[in-house]
PDB file of C-alpha atoms in Angstrom:
ATOM      1  CA  MET A  27     -26.225 -44.135 -12.281  1.00 81.00           C
ATOM      2  CA  GLN A  28     -25.174 -43.105  -8.819  1.00 86.00           C
ATOM      3  CA  ILE A  29     -27.836 -41.784  -6.473  1.00 89.00           C
ATOM      4  CA  LEU A  30     -26.318 -38.658  -4.988  1.00 93.00           C
ATOM      5  CA  ASN A  31     -28.172 -36.209  -2.760  1.00 92.00           C
ATOM      6  CA  ARG A  32     -25.445 -33.622  -3.271  1.00 93.00           C
ATOM      7  CA  ARG A  33     -24.078 -32.775  -6.688  1.00 92.00           C
ATOM      8  CA  PRO A  34     -22.045 -29.568  -6.293  1.00 94.00           C
ATOM      9  CA  ARG A  35     -21.654 -29.360 -10.065  1.00 92.00           C
ATOM     10  CA  ARG A  36     -25.316 -28.293 -10.315  1.00 94.00           C
ATOM     11  CA  ASN A  37     -24.233 -24.924  -8.912  1.00 96.00           C
ATOM     12  CA  ARG A  38     -21.571 -24.678 -11.610  1.00 95.00           C
ATOM     13  CA  ALA A  39     -23.736 -25.685 -14.560  1.00 97.00           C
ATOM     14  CA  THR A  40     -24.032 -22.308 -16.331  1.00 96.00           C
ATOM     15  CA  GLY A  41     -22.403 -18.915 -16.206  1.00 95.00           C
ATOM     16  CA  ALA A  42     -25.578 -17.369 -14.773  1.00 97.00           C
ATOM     17  CA  ILE A  43     -25.756 -19.923 -11.968  1.00 96.00           C
ATOM     18  CA  ARG A  44     -22.066 -19.550 -11.190  1.00 95.00           C
ATOM     19  CA  ALA A  45     -22.504 -15.780 -10.947  1.00 94.00           C
ATOM     20  CA  MET A  46     -25.567 -16.164  -8.722  1.00 96.00           C
ATOM     21  CA  VAL A  47     -23.778 -18.314  -6.127  1.00 96.00           C
ATOM     22  CA  GLN A  48     -20.396 -16.549  -6.275  1.00 94.00           C
ATOM     23  CA  GLU A  49     -19.207 -15.933  -2.728  1.00 95.00           C
ATOM     24  CA  ASN A  50     -16.757 -13.083  -3.269  1.00 95.00           C
ATOM     25  CA  THR A  51     -16.584 -10.281  -5.823  1.00 95.00           C
ATOM     26  CA  LEU A  52     -14.214  -7.478  -6.704  1.00 96.00           C
ATOM     27  CA  SER A  53     -15.385  -3.879  -6.987  1.00 96.00           C
ATOM     28  CA  VAL A  54     -13.577  -0.705  -8.023  1.00 97.00           C
ATOM     29  CA  ASN A  55     -14.484   0.530  -4.542  1.00 97.00           C
ATOM     30  CA  ASP A  56     -12.132  -2.069  -3.030  1.00 97.00           C
ATOM     31  CA  PHE A  57      -8.982  -0.492  -4.453  1.00 98.00           C
ATOM     32  CA  ILE A  58      -6.390   2.092  -3.528  1.00 98.00           C
ATOM     33  CA  PHE A  59      -4.033   2.939  -6.385  1.00 98.00           C
ATOM     34  CA  PRO A  60      -0.382   3.522  -5.334  1.00 97.00           C
ATOM     35  CA  MET A  61       1.230   6.340  -7.349  1.00 97.00           C
ATOM     36  CA  PHE A  62       4.643   8.028  -7.491  1.00 96.00           C
ATOM     37  CA  VAL A  63       5.553  11.692  -7.748  1.00 97.00           C
ATOM     38  CA  GLN A  64       8.970  13.139  -8.595  1.00 96.00           C
ATOM     39  CA  GLU A  65      10.468  16.585  -8.985  1.00 96.00           C
ATOM     40  CA  GLY A  66      10.510  18.536 -12.244  1.00 96.00           C
ATOM     41  CA  THR A  67       7.887  19.238 -14.887  1.00 97.00           C
ATOM     42  CA  GLY A  68       6.494  17.529 -17.967  1.00 97.00           C
ATOM     43  CA  ALA A  69       7.834  14.061 -17.134  1.00 96.00           C
ATOM     44  CA  LYS A  70       6.193  10.640 -17.031  1.00 96.00           C
ATOM     45  CA  VAL A  71       8.890   8.024 -16.419  1.00 95.00           C
ATOM     46  CA  GLU A  72       8.028   4.334 -16.677  1.00 94.00           C
ATOM     47  CA  ILE A  73       9.499   2.175 -13.932  1.00 93.00           C
ATOM     48  CA  LYS A  74      11.423  -0.526 -15.789  1.00 91.00           C
ATOM     49  CA  SER A  75      10.646  -3.291 -13.317  1.00 92.00           C
ATOM     50  CA  MET A  76       6.958  -2.313 -13.154  1.00 93.00           C
ATOM     51  CA  PRO A  77       5.658  -2.115 -16.746  1.00 94.00           C
ATOM     52  CA  GLY A  78       2.752   0.303 -17.028  1.00 95.00           C
ATOM     53  CA  ILE A  79       3.558   2.124 -13.789  1.00 96.00           C
ATOM     54  CA  TYR A  80       5.144   5.571 -13.843  1.00 96.00           C
ATOM     55  CA  ARG A  81       6.748   8.271 -11.780  1.00 96.00           C
ATOM     56  CA  PHE A  82       5.020  11.559 -12.577  1.00 97.00           C
ATOM     57  CA  THR A  83       6.073  15.139 -12.075  1.00 98.00           C
ATOM     58  CA  LEU A  84       3.316  16.975 -10.256  1.00 98.00           C
ATOM     59  CA  ASP A  85       1.839  18.618 -13.350  1.00 98.00           C
ATOM     60  CA  MET A  86       1.614  15.253 -15.112  1.00 98.00           C
ATOM     61  CA  LEU A  87       0.288  13.539 -11.991  1.00 98.00           C
ATOM     62  CA  LEU A  88      -2.624  15.962 -11.846  1.00 98.00           C
ATOM     63  CA  GLU A  89      -3.446  15.135 -15.458  1.00 97.00           C
ATOM     64  CA  GLU A  90      -3.220  11.398 -14.776  1.00 98.00           C
ATOM     65  CA  LEU A  91      -5.600  11.727 -11.843  1.00 98.00           C
ATOM     66  CA  LYS A  92      -8.357  12.870 -14.194  1.00 97.00           C
ATOM     67  CA  GLU A  93      -8.232   9.453 -15.853  1.00 97.00           C
ATOM     68  CA  VAL A  94      -7.874   7.635 -12.546  1.00 98.00           C
ATOM     69  CA  GLN A  95     -10.980   9.299 -11.175  1.00 97.00           C
ATOM     70  CA  SER A  96     -12.911   8.792 -14.428  1.00 97.00           C
ATOM     71  CA  LEU A  97     -12.405   5.028 -14.009  1.00 97.00           C
ATOM     72  CA  GLY A  98     -14.184   5.159 -10.673  1.00 97.00           C
ATOM     73  CA  ILE A  99     -11.079   4.779  -8.509  1.00 98.00           C
ATOM     74  CA  LYS A 100     -11.778   6.752  -5.356  1.00 97.00           C
ATOM     75  CA  SER A 101      -8.497   6.511  -3.488  1.00 98.00           C
ATOM     76  CA  ILE A 102      -4.776   6.760  -4.137  1.00 98.00           C
ATOM     77  CA  CYS A 103      -1.686   6.256  -2.001  1.00 98.00           C
ATOM     78  CA  LEU A 104       1.087   8.674  -2.943  1.00 98.00           C
ATOM     79  CA  PHE A 105       4.818   8.012  -2.619  1.00 96.00           C
ATOM     80  CA  PRO A 106       7.585  10.555  -3.297  1.00 95.00           C
ATOM     81  CA  ASN A 107      10.832  10.099  -5.208  1.00 94.00           C
ATOM     82  CA  TYR A 108      13.534  12.498  -4.031  1.00 94.00           C
ATOM     83  CA  PRO A 109      17.067  13.018  -5.342  1.00 92.00           C
ATOM     84  CA  GLU A 110      19.959  12.059  -3.084  1.00 91.00           C
ATOM     85  CA  SER A 111      20.829  15.750  -2.694  1.00 93.00           C
ATOM     86  CA  LYS A 112      17.691  16.239  -0.582  1.00 95.00           C
ATOM     87  CA  LYS A 113      18.216  13.268   1.698  1.00 94.00           C
ATOM     88  CA  ASP A 114      19.878  13.337   5.094  1.00 92.00           C
ATOM     89  CA  LYS A 115      20.158  11.253   8.242  1.00 92.00           C
ATOM     90  CA  TYR A 116      16.980  12.651   9.801  1.00 94.00           C
ATOM     91  CA  GLY A 117      14.742  12.901   6.747  1.00 93.00           C
ATOM     92  CA  SER A 118      14.545  16.646   7.237  1.00 95.00           C
ATOM     93  CA  GLU A 119      13.079  17.259   3.783  1.00 95.00           C
ATOM     94  CA  SER A 120       9.836  15.562   4.862  1.00 95.00           C
ATOM     95  CA  LEU A 121       9.038  18.527   7.127  1.00 96.00           C
ATOM     96  CA  VAL A 122       9.937  21.387   4.761  1.00 96.00           C
ATOM     97  CA  SER A 123       6.711  23.314   4.224  1.00 93.00           C
ATOM     98  CA  ASP A 124       7.028  23.664   0.444  1.00 94.00           C
ATOM     99  CA  THR A 125       8.595  20.267  -0.219  1.00 97.00           C
ATOM    100  CA  LEU A 126       7.364  18.358  -3.274  1.00 97.00           C
ATOM    101  CA  TYR A 127       5.338  15.782  -1.339  1.00 98.00           C
ATOM    102  CA  LEU A 128       3.379  18.205   0.838  1.00 98.00           C
ATOM    103  CA  LYS A 129       2.813  20.489  -2.137  1.00 98.00           C
ATOM    104  CA  ALA A 130       1.512  17.531  -4.144  1.00 98.00           C
ATOM    105  CA  LEU A 131      -0.927  16.520  -1.384  1.00 98.00           C
ATOM    106  CA  SER A 132      -2.246  20.063  -1.161  1.00 98.00           C
ATOM    107  CA  GLN A 133      -2.738  20.483  -4.903  1.00 98.00           C
ATOM    108  CA  ILE A 134      -4.368  17.074  -5.331  1.00 98.00           C
ATOM    109  CA  LYS A 135      -6.846  17.788  -2.535  1.00 98.00           C
ATOM    110  CA  SER A 136      -7.586  21.215  -4.013  1.00 98.00           C
ATOM    111  CA  LYS A 137      -8.239  19.893  -7.538  1.00 98.00           C
ATOM    112  CA  PHE A 138      -9.802  16.546  -6.590  1.00 98.00           C
ATOM    113  CA  PRO A 139     -11.585  17.168  -3.276  1.00 97.00           C
ATOM    114  CA  ASP A 140     -13.543  13.901  -3.417  1.00 97.00           C
ATOM    115  CA  LEU A 141     -10.448  11.748  -3.976  1.00 98.00           C
ATOM    116  CA  VAL A 142      -9.270   9.958  -0.842  1.00 98.00           C
ATOM    117  CA  ILE A 143      -5.553  10.568  -0.332  1.00 98.00           C
ATOM    118  CA  MET A 144      -3.512   8.075   1.644  1.00 98.00           C
ATOM    119  CA  THR A 145       0.048   9.057   2.500  1.00 98.00           C
ATOM    120  CA  ASP A 146       3.288   7.292   3.322  1.00 96.00           C
ATOM    121  CA  VAL A 147       4.865   7.922   6.728  1.00 97.00           C
ATOM    122  CA  ALA A 148       8.435   6.610   6.972  1.00 92.00           C
ATOM    123  CA  LEU A 149      11.920   8.035   6.635  1.00 92.00           C
ATOM    124  CA  ASP A 150      13.214   5.930   3.748  1.00 91.00           C
ATOM    125  CA  PRO A 151      12.196   8.280   0.865  1.00 91.00           C
ATOM    126  CA  TYR A 152      14.057  11.096   2.614  1.00 93.00           C
ATOM    127  CA  SER A 153      16.875   9.212   4.349  1.00 91.00           C
ATOM    128  CA  SER A 154      20.477   9.211   3.191  1.00 89.00           C
ATOM    129  CA  ASP A 155      20.711   5.772   4.845  1.00 84.00           C
ATOM    130  CA  GLY A 156      17.722   4.353   2.967  1.00 80.00           C
ATOM    131  CA  HIS A 157      16.119   3.035   6.153  1.00 89.00           C
ATOM    132  CA  ASP A 158      12.660   3.661   7.593  1.00 88.00           C
ATOM    133  CA  GLY A 159      14.134   5.093  10.761  1.00 90.00           C
ATOM    134  CA  ILE A 160      17.042   7.095  12.119  1.00 91.00           C
ATOM    135  CA  VAL A 161      20.325   5.209  12.125  1.00 90.00           C
ATOM    136  CA  GLU A 162      22.648   5.600  15.118  1.00 90.00           C
ATOM    137  CA  ASN A 163      25.840   3.536  15.341  1.00 89.00           C
ATOM    138  CA  GLY A 164      24.535   1.122  12.750  1.00 87.00           C
ATOM    139  CA  LYS A 165      21.193   0.548  14.504  1.00 90.00           C
ATOM    140  CA  ILE A 166      17.737   1.870  13.671  1.00 91.00           C
ATOM    141  CA  VAL A 167      16.582   3.720  16.777  1.00 94.00           C
ATOM    142  CA  ASN A 168      12.903   3.490  17.625  1.00 95.00           C
ATOM    143  CA  ASP A 169      11.690   6.302  19.863  1.00 95.00           C
ATOM    144  CA  GLU A 170      13.690   9.086  18.208  1.00 95.00           C
ATOM    145  CA  THR A 171      12.247   7.941  14.865  1.00 96.00           C
ATOM    146  CA  VAL A 172       8.686   7.999  16.223  1.00 97.00           C
ATOM    147  CA  GLU A 173       9.097  11.655  17.171  1.00 97.00           C
ATOM    148  CA  ILE A 174       9.832  12.516  13.540  1.00 96.00           C
ATOM    149  CA  LEU A 175       7.027  10.292  12.265  1.00 97.00           C
ATOM    150  CA  VAL A 176       4.527  12.206  14.402  1.00 98.00           C
ATOM    151  CA  LYS A 177       5.712  15.523  12.957  1.00 98.00           C
ATOM    152  CA  MET A 178       5.580  14.062   9.448  1.00 97.00           C
ATOM    153  CA  SER A 179       2.017  12.844  10.006  1.00 98.00           C
ATOM    154  CA  ILE A 180       0.839  16.228  11.230  1.00 98.00           C
ATOM    155  CA  ALA A 181       2.467  17.971   8.262  1.00 98.00           C
ATOM    156  CA  GLN A 182       0.739  15.584   5.861  1.00 98.00           C
ATOM    157  CA  ALA A 183      -2.628  16.056   7.573  1.00 98.00           C
ATOM    158  CA  LYS A 184      -2.249  19.820   7.247  1.00 98.00           C
ATOM    159  CA  ALA A 185      -1.508  19.357   3.534  1.00 98.00           C
ATOM    160  CA  GLY A 186      -4.756  17.456   2.965  1.00 97.00           C
ATOM    161  CA  ALA A 187      -4.192  13.785   3.785  1.00 98.00           C
ATOM    162  CA  ASP A 188      -7.301  11.742   4.538  1.00 98.00           C
ATOM    163  CA  ILE A 189      -5.501   8.582   5.663  1.00 98.00           C
ATOM    164  CA  ILE A 190      -2.043   8.460   7.235  1.00 98.00           C
ATOM    165  CA  GLY A 191      -0.099   5.304   6.366  1.00 97.00           C
ATOM    166  CA  PRO A 192       2.791   4.613   8.768  1.00 96.00           C
ATOM    167  CA  SER A 193       4.884   2.058   6.873  1.00 94.00           C
ATOM    168  CA  ASP A 194       7.922   2.094   9.167  1.00 93.00           C
ATOM    169  CA  MET A 195       7.125  -0.675  11.702  1.00 94.00           C
ATOM    170  CA  MET A 196       8.515   1.267  14.666  1.00 94.00           C
ATOM    171  CA  ASP A 197       7.055   0.227  18.028  1.00 95.00           C
ATOM    172  CA  GLY A 198       4.451   2.578  19.478  1.00 97.00           C
ATOM    173  CA  ARG A 199       4.125   4.830  16.475  1.00 97.00           C
ATOM    174  CA  ILE A 200       0.359   4.373  15.968  1.00 98.00           C
ATOM    175  CA  GLY A 201      -0.470   5.616  19.449  1.00 98.00           C
ATOM    176  CA  ALA A 202       1.998   8.488  19.199  1.00 98.00           C
ATOM    177  CA  ILE A 203       0.678   9.563  15.789  1.00 98.00           C
ATOM    178  CA  ARG A 204      -2.945   9.345  16.948  1.00 98.00           C
ATOM    179  CA  LYS A 205      -2.151  11.492  19.966  1.00 98.00           C
ATOM    180  CA  GLY A 206      -0.248  13.993  17.825  1.00 98.00           C
ATOM    181  CA  LEU A 207      -2.982  14.268  15.186  1.00 98.00           C
ATOM    182  CA  ASP A 208      -5.710  14.703  17.795  1.00 98.00           C
ATOM    183  CA  ALA A 209      -3.741  17.376  19.632  1.00 98.00           C
ATOM    184  CA  GLU A 210      -3.567  19.371  16.393  1.00 98.00           C
ATOM    185  CA  GLY A 211      -7.293  19.000  15.714  1.00 98.00           C
ATOM    186  CA  PHE A 212      -7.031  16.272  13.064  1.00 98.00           C
ATOM    187  CA  THR A 213      -9.409  13.879  14.801  1.00 98.00           C
ATOM    188  CA  ASP A 214     -11.044  12.974  11.469  1.00 97.00           C
ATOM    189  CA  VAL A 215      -7.797  11.900   9.782  1.00 98.00           C
ATOM    190  CA  SER A 216      -7.584   8.119   9.734  1.00 98.00           C
ATOM    191  CA  ILE A 217      -4.581   5.876  10.319  1.00 98.00           C
ATOM    192  CA  MET A 218      -4.031   2.780   8.180  1.00 98.00           C
ATOM    193  CA  ALA A 219      -1.331   0.937  10.073  1.00 98.00           C
ATOM    194  CA  TYR A 220       1.138  -1.221   8.181  1.00 97.00           C
ATOM    195  CA  THR A 221       0.462  -3.752  10.929  1.00 98.00           C
ATOM    196  CA  ALA A 222       2.083  -6.890   9.538  1.00 97.00           C
ATOM    197  CA  LYS A 223       4.761  -5.681   7.155  1.00 96.00           C
ATOM    198  CA  TYR A 224       7.142  -8.514   6.407  1.00 97.00           C
ATOM    199  CA  ALA A 225      10.821  -8.363   5.449  1.00 94.00           C
ATOM    200  CA  SER A 226       9.969  -9.559   1.965  1.00 94.00           C
ATOM    201  CA  ALA A 227      11.837 -10.247  -1.259  1.00 91.00           C
ATOM    202  CA  PHE A 228       8.854  -8.862  -3.181  1.00 91.00           C
ATOM    203  CA  TYR A 229       9.643  -5.164  -2.627  1.00 88.00           C
ATOM    204  CA  GLY A 230      12.454  -4.834  -5.175  1.00 80.00           C
ATOM    205  CA  PRO A 231      10.577  -2.978  -7.952  1.00 79.00           C
ATOM    206  CA  PHE A 232       9.138  -0.495  -5.437  1.00 73.00           C
ATOM    207  CA  ARG A 233      12.639   0.386  -4.293  1.00 69.00           C
ATOM    208  CA  ASP A 234      13.517   0.960  -7.940  1.00 71.00           C
ATOM    209  CA  ALA A 235      10.587   3.366  -8.127  1.00 67.00           C
ATOM    210  CA  LEU A 236      11.705   5.382  -5.111  1.00 63.00           C
ATOM    211  CA  GLU A 237      15.439   4.742  -5.472  1.00 66.00           C
ATOM    212  CA  SER A 238      15.382   4.145  -1.735  1.00 59.00           C
ATOM    213  CA  ALA A 239      17.121   0.825  -1.106  1.00 66.00           C
ATOM    214  CA  PRO A 240      19.013   0.622   2.213  1.00 71.00           C
ATOM    215  CA  LYS A 241      22.608   1.807   1.943  1.00 71.00           C
ATOM    216  CA  PHE A 242      23.686  -0.964   4.313  1.00 71.00           C
ATOM    217  CA  GLY A 243      22.236  -4.068   5.916  1.00 69.00           C
ATOM    218  CA  ASP A 244      18.561  -4.936   5.650  1.00 79.00           C
ATOM    219  CA  LYS A 245      15.265  -4.116   7.360  1.00 86.00           C
ATOM    220  CA  LYS A 246      14.904  -7.274   9.420  1.00 87.00           C
ATOM    221  CA  THR A 247      15.177  -5.565  12.811  1.00 88.00           C
ATOM    222  CA  TYR A 248      11.905  -3.744  12.180  1.00 91.00           C
ATOM    223  CA  GLN A 249      10.072  -5.591   9.399  1.00 92.00           C
ATOM    224  CA  MET A 250       8.678  -8.998  10.315  1.00 94.00           C
ATOM    225  CA  ASN A 251      10.067 -12.498   9.822  1.00 96.00           C
ATOM    226  CA  PRO A 252       8.120 -14.220   6.988  1.00 96.00           C
ATOM    227  CA  ALA A 253       7.975 -17.362   9.141  1.00 97.00           C
ATOM    228  CA  ASN A 254       5.791 -15.761  11.828  1.00 98.00           C
ATOM    229  CA  ILE A 255       2.036 -15.355  12.208  1.00 97.00           C
ATOM    230  CA  LYS A 256       1.593 -15.135  16.011  1.00 97.00           C
ATOM    231  CA  GLU A 257       3.791 -12.072  15.867  1.00 97.00           C
ATOM    232  CA  ALA A 258       1.356 -10.528  13.374  1.00 98.00           C
ATOM    233  CA  ILE A 259      -1.472 -11.017  15.870  1.00 98.00           C
ATOM    234  CA  LEU A 260       0.622  -9.305  18.537  1.00 98.00           C
ATOM    235  CA  GLU A 261       1.338  -6.373  16.215  1.00 97.00           C
ATOM    236  CA  ALA A 262      -2.373  -6.167  15.410  1.00 98.00           C
ATOM    237  CA  GLU A 263      -3.364  -6.182  19.078  1.00 98.00           C
ATOM    238  CA  LEU A 264      -1.000  -3.292  19.705  1.00 98.00           C
ATOM    239  CA  ASP A 265      -2.078  -1.264  16.665  1.00 98.00           C
ATOM    240  CA  PHE A 266      -5.752  -1.832  17.486  1.00 98.00           C
ATOM    241  CA  ALA A 267      -5.251  -0.711  21.091  1.00 98.00           C
ATOM    242  CA  GLU A 268      -3.269   2.341  19.962  1.00 98.00           C
ATOM    243  CA  GLY A 269      -6.082   3.534  17.697  1.00 98.00           C
ATOM    244  CA  ALA A 270      -5.501   2.233  14.177  1.00 98.00           C
ATOM    245  CA  ASP A 271      -8.597   2.641  12.006  1.00 98.00           C
ATOM    246  CA  ILE A 272      -7.502   0.094   9.383  1.00 98.00           C
ATOM    247  CA  MET A 273      -4.807  -2.588   9.593  1.00 98.00           C
ATOM    248  CA  MET A 274      -2.726  -3.740   6.654  1.00 98.00           C
ATOM    249  CA  VAL A 275      -0.905  -6.926   5.718  1.00 98.00           C
ATOM    250  CA  LYS A 276       2.047  -6.478   3.344  1.00 97.00           C
ATOM    251  CA  PRO A 277       2.780  -8.280   1.033  1.00 97.00           C
ATOM    252  CA  ALA A 278      -0.594  -9.850   0.275  1.00 97.00           C
ATOM    253  CA  PHE A 279      -0.324 -12.925  -1.927  1.00 95.00           C
ATOM    254  CA  SER A 280       2.212 -14.862   0.152  1.00 95.00           C
ATOM    255  CA  TYR A 281       0.431 -13.878   3.382  1.00 98.00           C
ATOM    256  CA  LEU A 282      -3.223 -14.761   2.754  1.00 98.00           C
ATOM    257  CA  ASP A 283      -3.262 -16.692   6.022  1.00 98.00           C
ATOM    258  CA  VAL A 284      -2.223 -13.549   7.884  1.00 98.00           C
ATOM    259  CA  ILE A 285      -4.998 -11.543   6.229  1.00 98.00           C
ATOM    260  CA  LYS A 286      -7.466 -14.237   7.300  1.00 98.00           C
ATOM    261  CA  ALA A 287      -6.144 -14.270  10.871  1.00 98.00           C
ATOM    262  CA  LEU A 288      -6.501 -10.508  11.262  1.00 98.00           C
ATOM    263  CA  LYS A 289      -9.957 -10.529   9.690  1.00 98.00           C
ATOM    264  CA  GLU A 290     -11.157 -13.199  12.104  1.00 97.00           C
ATOM    265  CA  ASN A 291      -9.770 -11.501  15.201  1.00 97.00           C
ATOM    266  CA  PHE A 292     -10.367  -7.754  14.745  1.00 98.00           C
ATOM    267  CA  ASN A 293     -13.541  -5.851  13.935  1.00 97.00           C
ATOM    268  CA  ILE A 294     -11.998  -3.085  11.870  1.00 98.00           C
ATOM    269  CA  PRO A 295     -11.259  -3.062   8.121  1.00 98.00           C
ATOM    270  CA  ILE A 296      -8.287  -5.125   6.972  1.00 98.00           C
ATOM    271  CA  SER A 297      -6.280  -4.046   3.940  1.00 98.00           C
ATOM    272  CA  ALA A 298      -3.837  -5.985   1.793  1.00 98.00           C
ATOM    273  CA  TYR A 299      -0.946  -4.495  -0.161  1.00 98.00           C
ATOM    274  CA  ASN A 300      -0.540  -6.286  -3.492  1.00 97.00           C
ATOM    275  CA  VAL A 301       3.097  -5.266  -3.734  1.00 96.00           C
ATOM    276  CA  SER A 302       5.378  -4.394  -6.623  1.00 93.00           C
ATOM    277  CA  GLY A 303       7.037  -7.818  -6.889  1.00 94.00           C
ATOM    278  CA  GLU A 304       3.663  -9.543  -7.128  1.00 96.00           C
ATOM    279  CA  TYR A 305       2.682  -7.107  -9.870  1.00 96.00           C
ATOM    280  CA  ALA A 306       5.987  -7.530 -11.705  1.00 95.00           C
ATOM    281  CA  MET A 307       5.793 -11.345 -11.706  1.00 96.00           C
ATOM    282  CA  ILE A 308       2.431 -11.385 -13.429  1.00 97.00           C
ATOM    283  CA  LYS A 309       3.475  -8.689 -15.889  1.00 97.00           C
ATOM    284  CA  ALA A 310       6.701 -10.495 -16.799  1.00 96.00           C
ATOM    285  CA  ALA A 311       5.004 -13.861 -17.247  1.00 97.00           C
ATOM    286  CA  ALA A 312       2.223 -12.318 -19.334  1.00 97.00           C
ATOM    287  CA  GLN A 313       4.683 -10.452 -21.567  1.00 96.00           C
ATOM    288  CA  ASN A 314       6.435 -13.763 -22.235  1.00 96.00           C
ATOM    289  CA  GLY A 315       3.147 -15.436 -23.126  1.00 97.00           C
ATOM    290  CA  TRP A 316       3.373 -17.864 -20.230  1.00 98.00           C
ATOM    291  CA  ILE A 317       0.071 -16.903 -18.589  1.00 98.00           C
ATOM    292  CA  ASP A 318      -3.047 -14.899 -19.355  1.00 98.00           C
ATOM    293  CA  GLY A 319      -2.191 -11.695 -17.506  1.00 97.00           C
ATOM    294  CA  ASP A 320      -5.743 -10.443 -16.989  1.00 97.00           C
ATOM    295  CA  LYS A 321      -7.014 -13.771 -15.684  1.00 97.00           C
ATOM    296  CA  ALA A 322      -4.016 -14.240 -13.379  1.00 98.00           C
ATOM    297  CA  MET A 323      -4.405 -10.675 -12.091  1.00 98.00           C
ATOM    298  CA  MET A 324      -8.080 -11.148 -11.251  1.00 97.00           C
ATOM    299  CA  GLU A 325      -7.454 -14.536  -9.649  1.00 97.00           C
ATOM    300  CA  MET A 326      -4.675 -13.150  -7.461  1.00 97.00           C
ATOM    301  CA  LEU A 327      -6.758 -10.166  -6.354  1.00 98.00           C
ATOM    302  CA  LEU A 328      -9.835 -12.286  -5.710  1.00 98.00           C
ATOM    303  CA  SER A 329      -7.773 -14.545  -3.450  1.00 98.00           C
ATOM    304  CA  MET A 330      -7.024 -11.509  -1.261  1.00 98.00           C
ATOM    305  CA  LYS A 331     -10.700 -10.653  -1.045  1.00 97.00           C
ATOM    306  CA  ARG A 332     -11.538 -14.285  -0.255  1.00 97.00           C
ATOM    307  CA  ALA A 333      -8.954 -14.302   2.540  1.00 98.00           C
ATOM    308  CA  GLY A 334     -10.723 -11.345   4.134  1.00 98.00           C
ATOM    309  CA  ALA A 335      -9.242  -8.145   2.730  1.00 98.00           C
ATOM    310  CA  ASP A 336     -11.737  -5.275   2.731  1.00 98.00           C
ATOM    311  CA  ILE A 337      -9.328  -2.979   0.885  1.00 98.00           C
ATOM    312  CA  ILE A 338      -6.597  -3.789  -1.631  1.00 98.00           C
ATOM    313  CA  LEU A 339      -3.715  -1.505  -2.510  1.00 98.00           C
ATOM    314  CA  SER A 340      -2.679  -2.581  -5.984  1.00 98.00           C
ATOM    315  CA  TYR A 341      -0.770  -1.335  -9.020  1.00 97.00           C
ATOM    316  CA  PHE A 342      -3.383  -3.255 -11.008  1.00 98.00           C
ATOM    317  CA  ALA A 343      -6.148  -0.878  -9.875  1.00 98.00           C
ATOM    318  CA  LYS A 344      -6.527   0.927 -13.211  1.00 97.00           C
ATOM    319  CA  GLU A 345      -6.518  -2.298 -15.215  1.00 97.00           C
ATOM    320  CA  VAL A 346      -9.066  -3.882 -12.895  1.00 97.00           C
ATOM    321  CA  ALA A 347     -11.270  -0.799 -13.122  1.00 97.00           C
ATOM    322  CA  VAL A 348     -11.246  -1.009 -16.915  1.00 96.00           C
ATOM    323  CA  LEU A 349     -12.286  -4.686 -16.825  1.00 96.00           C
ATOM    324  CA  LEU A 350     -14.964  -4.152 -14.192  1.00 94.00           C
ATOM    325  CA  ASN A 351     -16.397  -1.204 -16.092  1.00 89.00           C
ATOM    326  CA  GLU A 352     -16.809  -3.176 -19.319  1.00 79.00           C
TER     327      GLU A 352
END
């Protein structure tokens, strides 16, 4: 027999020991549940490429939130689906006082005052061009877009938003939004910056959900090159200096190193967006019997926590809550 001072297997000998020495854990408190609202009444429409995820009309969304909250989920991120008839070059619908999205935020906050509401700030749900910014002569213009994003953020704060989520990747928008919110008295409204949002192939199902794919070109002039990590640090330095309260990496699973880098360099919470394509891959493989969906889901999410994510936005949030509550 070998004489070994260290036998790591001793700490893996039983389930109780493994649980005792486990370094990272998942909690329902870690999650933000992304949800979709659409116009109309009495509708709950499953998104084909995201099995188990739905677009809700507002009346149905309010009913769904009763279950969401009963599972212990304390935060949602809401995205709007608008018909093409309400989209234009400048995303004007985003600022209409009684528009679906602002009305939804107001009613959710009224009926579920303890639920944390994170919003989406970008032009693409409202844009006839399908881009996150204003398009001029085939280019996405930065500063003119930021002006609209500030107005959008203030409108959402007035409607009841707790956390503003600028997902556009325009330069300087965090500082401009912080200044705009503070000037209107919304000093307590937080900003979760989409700090390192990559030009990823994993967003396809989300664009199905919002029907907001770009009408031309791609988003590579404002979303980041998947090859880069130093650039993510630069973006984080800027967002931190401009007043971001939380910084996000999106997508999560292919960018665990980026999550780790931000966690090690900045002393504010880091969030990870477990995006639609990551969700869809596990769902598709599980439906075909190729993997155990629950185990793969938990392993994927735990890897994000291990990398340093304090918060995880995930379409799995309800399923995880059910498992954790058992």
